[in-house]
């Protein structure tokens, strides 16, 4: 695939993500996506076959999961933060948030949630150790969605936008890493100890 073909495909996928996130499936048209992407509707049909084929591509979290989980557990928290920020820049949008903000009918929302659970949460849980790894995977996924939502909410001139990715990771990754490791956060001896804690 040439660079022009790749950029055309990327533009179509970005436009489709926006469209399927902002409007119910039935209201999304290939013509509208094509106009947003700056391509012809026939190019979308050539590349994706149909609106359903394009939706299935957009509903695929596997490429984002591949990038997110490409680090050893000992450094995964920092890697997750840096990768979310990098993917947001590369994709010109958050790689995970569409699961939360999709306005599709129940079937489409259900498909997105099921794919997210299978391709992101369950895959992460399989990499974690410990009896409560499914819970910790859900909490990590929630924190990644929270990071993406925060960066989106405060763009274009929020503090997160102006902060270097390394500093964001310095602040955000330790909480993720505690969940990845499955251990309790180090307690400050000055903090009160709760009953049973």
Short mmCIF file of N, CA and C in Angstrom, two decimals, residues 89-164:
data_model
loop_
_atom_site.label_atom_id
_atom_site.label_comp_id
_atom_site.label_asym_id
_atom_site.label_seq_id
_atom_site.Cartn_x
_atom_site.Cartn_y
_atom_site.Cartn_z
N UNK A 89 -2.50 11.37 19.19
CA UNK A 89 -1.89 12.25 18.19
C UNK A 89 -1.91 11.62 16.80
N UNK A 90 -1.51 10.36 16.72
CA UNK A 90 -1.45 9.68 15.43
C UNK A 90 -2.82 9.50 14.80
N UNK A 91 -3.80 9.14 15.61
CA UNK A 91 -5.15 8.87 15.10
C UNK A 91 -6.02 10.11 15.05
N UNK A 92 -5.52 11.20 15.62
CA UNK A 92 -6.29 12.44 15.75
C UNK A 92 -7.61 12.18 16.49
N UNK A 93 -7.51 11.35 17.48
CA UNK A 93 -8.65 11.01 18.32
C UNK A 93 -8.26 9.89 19.26
N UNK A 94 -9.04 9.69 20.29
CA UNK A 94 -8.71 8.68 21.28
C UNK A 94 -8.99 7.28 20.74
N UNK A 95 -8.07 6.33 20.97
CA UNK A 95 -8.26 4.98 20.42
C UNK A 95 -9.31 4.15 21.15
N UNK A 96 -9.75 4.59 22.33
CA UNK A 96 -10.67 3.78 23.14
C UNK A 96 -12.01 4.44 23.43
N UNK A 97 -12.06 5.76 23.44
CA UNK A 97 -13.25 6.46 23.94
C UNK A 97 -14.53 6.19 23.15
N UNK A 98 -14.41 5.75 21.91
CA UNK A 98 -15.63 5.52 21.13
C UNK A 98 -16.55 4.49 21.80
N UNK A 99 -15.99 3.62 22.64
CA UNK A 99 -16.83 2.64 23.33
C UNK A 99 -17.78 3.32 24.30
N UNK A 100 -17.40 4.48 24.82
CA UNK A 100 -18.21 5.20 25.80
C UNK A 100 -19.22 6.11 25.12
N UNK A 101 -18.79 6.80 24.07
CA UNK A 101 -19.61 7.87 23.51
C UNK A 101 -20.41 7.49 22.28
N UNK A 102 -20.39 6.24 21.89
CA UNK A 102 -21.15 5.85 20.72
C UNK A 102 -22.63 6.05 20.95
N UNK A 103 -23.30 6.68 19.98
CA UNK A 103 -24.74 6.94 20.08
C UNK A 103 -25.56 5.93 19.28
N UNK A 104 -24.93 4.84 18.84
CA UNK A 104 -25.63 3.86 18.04
C UNK A 104 -26.79 3.23 18.81
N UNK A 105 -27.60 2.48 18.08
CA UNK A 105 -28.69 1.75 18.74
C UNK A 105 -28.08 0.66 19.61
N UNK A 106 -28.90 0.00 20.40
CA UNK A 106 -28.41 -0.98 21.36
C UNK A 106 -27.49 -2.02 20.73
N UNK A 107 -27.83 -2.52 19.54
CA UNK A 107 -27.01 -3.56 18.92
C UNK A 107 -25.59 -3.06 18.66
N UNK A 108 -25.44 -1.82 18.16
CA UNK A 108 -24.10 -1.31 17.89
C UNK A 108 -23.34 -1.03 19.18
N UNK A 109 -24.01 -0.45 20.15
CA UNK A 109 -23.35 -0.19 21.44
C UNK A 109 -22.93 -1.50 22.10
N UNK A 110 -23.81 -2.50 22.01
CA UNK A 110 -23.50 -3.81 22.57
C UNK A 110 -22.29 -4.42 21.87
N UNK A 111 -22.23 -4.32 20.55
CA UNK A 111 -21.09 -4.85 19.81
C UNK A 111 -19.80 -4.15 20.22
N UNK A 112 -19.84 -2.82 20.33
CA UNK A 112 -18.65 -2.09 20.75
C UNK A 112 -18.20 -2.51 22.14
N UNK A 113 -19.15 -2.61 23.08
CA UNK A 113 -18.80 -3.02 24.44
C UNK A 113 -18.23 -4.43 24.48
N UNK A 114 -18.83 -5.35 23.71
CA UNK A 114 -18.35 -6.73 23.68
C UNK A 114 -16.94 -6.80 23.09
N UNK A 115 -16.72 -6.07 22.01
CA UNK A 115 -15.38 -6.05 21.41
C UNK A 115 -14.37 -5.44 22.36
N UNK A 116 -14.75 -4.37 23.04
CA UNK A 116 -13.85 -3.73 23.99
C UNK A 116 -13.48 -4.71 25.10
N UNK A 117 -14.49 -5.38 25.65
CA UNK A 117 -14.23 -6.35 26.73
C UNK A 117 -13.30 -7.47 26.26
N UNK A 118 -13.58 -7.97 25.06
CA UNK A 118 -12.79 -9.10 24.54
C UNK A 118 -11.38 -8.66 24.15
N UNK A 119 -11.28 -7.55 23.41
CA UNK A 119 -10.00 -7.17 22.82
C UNK A 119 -9.13 -6.33 23.73
N UNK A 120 -9.73 -5.67 24.72
CA UNK A 120 -8.95 -4.82 25.61
C UNK A 120 -8.95 -5.40 27.03
N UNK A 121 -10.11 -5.42 27.67
CA UNK A 121 -10.16 -5.79 29.08
C UNK A 121 -9.75 -7.24 29.33
N UNK A 122 -10.31 -8.18 28.59
CA UNK A 122 -9.98 -9.59 28.80
C UNK A 122 -8.53 -9.88 28.42
N UNK A 123 -8.07 -9.24 27.36
CA UNK A 123 -6.68 -9.43 26.95
C UNK A 123 -5.72 -8.91 28.03
N UNK A 124 -6.05 -7.77 28.61
CA UNK A 124 -5.23 -7.24 29.69
C UNK A 124 -5.29 -8.16 30.91
N UNK A 125 -6.48 -8.63 31.26
CA UNK A 125 -6.62 -9.52 32.42
C UNK A 125 -5.75 -10.76 32.26
N UNK A 126 -5.64 -11.27 31.05
CA UNK A 126 -4.83 -12.46 30.80
C UNK A 126 -3.34 -12.21 31.05
N UNK A 127 -2.91 -10.96 30.98
CA UNK A 127 -1.51 -10.62 31.21
C UNK A 127 -1.20 -10.36 32.68
N UNK A 128 -2.23 -10.21 33.50
CA UNK A 128 -2.03 -9.90 34.91
C UNK A 128 -2.01 -11.16 35.75
N UNK A 129 -1.35 -11.09 36.88
CA UNK A 129 -1.32 -12.21 37.82
C UNK A 129 -2.22 -11.88 39.00
N UNK A 130 -2.73 -12.92 39.66
CA UNK A 130 -3.53 -12.69 40.86
C UNK A 130 -4.98 -13.07 40.67
N UNK A 131 -5.62 -13.34 41.79
CA UNK A 131 -7.01 -13.80 41.77
C UNK A 131 -7.97 -12.74 41.29
N UNK A 132 -7.65 -11.47 41.49
CA UNK A 132 -8.58 -10.39 41.12
C UNK A 132 -8.16 -9.69 39.84
N UNK A 133 -7.51 -10.40 38.94
CA UNK A 133 -6.98 -9.76 37.73
C UNK A 133 -8.08 -9.20 36.81
N UNK A 134 -9.25 -9.84 36.78
CA UNK A 134 -10.33 -9.31 35.94
C UNK A 134 -10.78 -7.94 36.45
N UNK A 135 -10.93 -7.83 37.77
CA UNK A 135 -11.31 -6.55 38.37
C UNK A 135 -10.25 -5.49 38.08
N UNK A 136 -8.98 -5.84 38.29
CA UNK A 136 -7.92 -4.87 38.06
C UNK A 136 -7.85 -4.46 36.60
N UNK A 137 -8.10 -5.40 35.67
CA UNK A 137 -8.12 -5.05 34.24
C UNK A 137 -9.25 -4.06 33.94
N UNK A 138 -10.41 -4.27 34.54
CA UNK A 138 -11.52 -3.33 34.35
C UNK A 138 -11.18 -1.95 34.90
N UNK A 139 -10.55 -1.92 36.07
CA UNK A 139 -10.17 -0.63 36.66
C UNK A 139 -9.11 0.08 35.83
N UNK A 140 -8.15 -0.66 35.29
CA UNK A 140 -7.13 -0.07 34.42
C UNK A 140 -7.78 0.48 33.16
N UNK A 141 -8.67 -0.29 32.55
CA UNK A 141 -9.37 0.18 31.35
C UNK A 141 -10.14 1.45 31.65
N UNK A 142 -10.80 1.49 32.81
CA UNK A 142 -11.54 2.69 33.21
C UNK A 142 -10.62 3.89 33.37
N UNK A 143 -9.44 3.67 33.95
CA UNK A 143 -8.50 4.79 34.11
C UNK A 143 -7.98 5.27 32.76
N UNK A 144 -7.77 4.36 31.81
CA UNK A 144 -7.33 4.78 30.47
C UNK A 144 -8.43 5.58 29.77
N UNK A 145 -9.67 5.14 29.93
CA UNK A 145 -10.80 5.91 29.37
C UNK A 145 -10.89 7.28 30.04
N UNK A 146 -10.64 7.32 31.36
CA UNK A 146 -10.66 8.59 32.08
C UNK A 146 -9.57 9.53 31.60
N UNK A 147 -8.38 8.99 31.34
CA UNK A 147 -7.30 9.81 30.81
C UNK A 147 -7.67 10.39 29.46
N UNK A 148 -8.20 9.54 28.59
CA UNK A 148 -8.61 10.02 27.26
C UNK A 148 -9.71 11.06 27.36
N UNK A 149 -10.70 10.83 28.24
CA UNK A 149 -11.79 11.80 28.40
C UNK A 149 -11.28 13.12 28.93
N UNK A 150 -10.35 13.07 29.89
CA UNK A 150 -9.79 14.31 30.46
C UNK A 150 -9.04 15.10 29.40
N UNK A 151 -8.21 14.42 28.63
CA UNK A 151 -7.46 15.12 27.58
C UNK A 151 -8.40 15.70 26.52
N UNK A 152 -9.48 14.99 26.22
CA UNK A 152 -10.45 15.48 25.24
C UNK A 152 -11.24 16.66 25.77
N UNK A 153 -11.65 16.56 27.04
CA UNK A 153 -12.45 17.62 27.64
C UNK A 153 -11.74 18.97 27.67
N UNK A 154 -10.45 18.93 27.91
CA UNK A 154 -9.70 20.16 28.13
C UNK A 154 -8.87 20.59 26.92
N UNK A 155 -9.12 19.99 25.77
CA UNK A 155 -8.38 20.44 24.60
C UNK A 155 -9.05 21.68 24.03
N UNK A 156 -8.46 22.53 23.29
CA UNK A 156 -7.09 22.42 22.79
C UNK A 156 -6.05 23.08 23.71
N UNK A 157 -6.48 23.77 24.74
CA UNK A 157 -5.51 24.56 25.50
C UNK A 157 -5.45 24.17 26.97
N UNK A 158 -5.89 22.97 27.32
CA UNK A 158 -5.83 22.53 28.71
C UNK A 158 -4.41 22.20 29.13
N UNK A 159 -4.22 22.08 30.41
CA UNK A 159 -2.89 21.79 30.95
C UNK A 159 -2.35 20.47 30.42
N UNK A 160 -3.22 19.47 30.25
CA UNK A 160 -2.78 18.18 29.73
C UNK A 160 -2.23 18.29 28.32
N UNK A 161 -2.82 19.16 27.52
CA UNK A 161 -2.36 19.36 26.15
C UNK A 161 -0.97 20.00 26.13
N UNK A 162 -0.73 20.87 27.09
CA UNK A 162 0.56 21.59 27.14
C UNK A 162 1.65 20.80 27.86
N UNK A 163 1.29 19.71 28.52
CA UNK A 163 2.24 18.95 29.33
C UNK A 163 2.92 17.89 28.49
N UNK A 164 4.23 17.76 28.59
CA UNK A 164 4.93 16.70 27.85
C UNK A 164 4.42 15.32 28.26
#
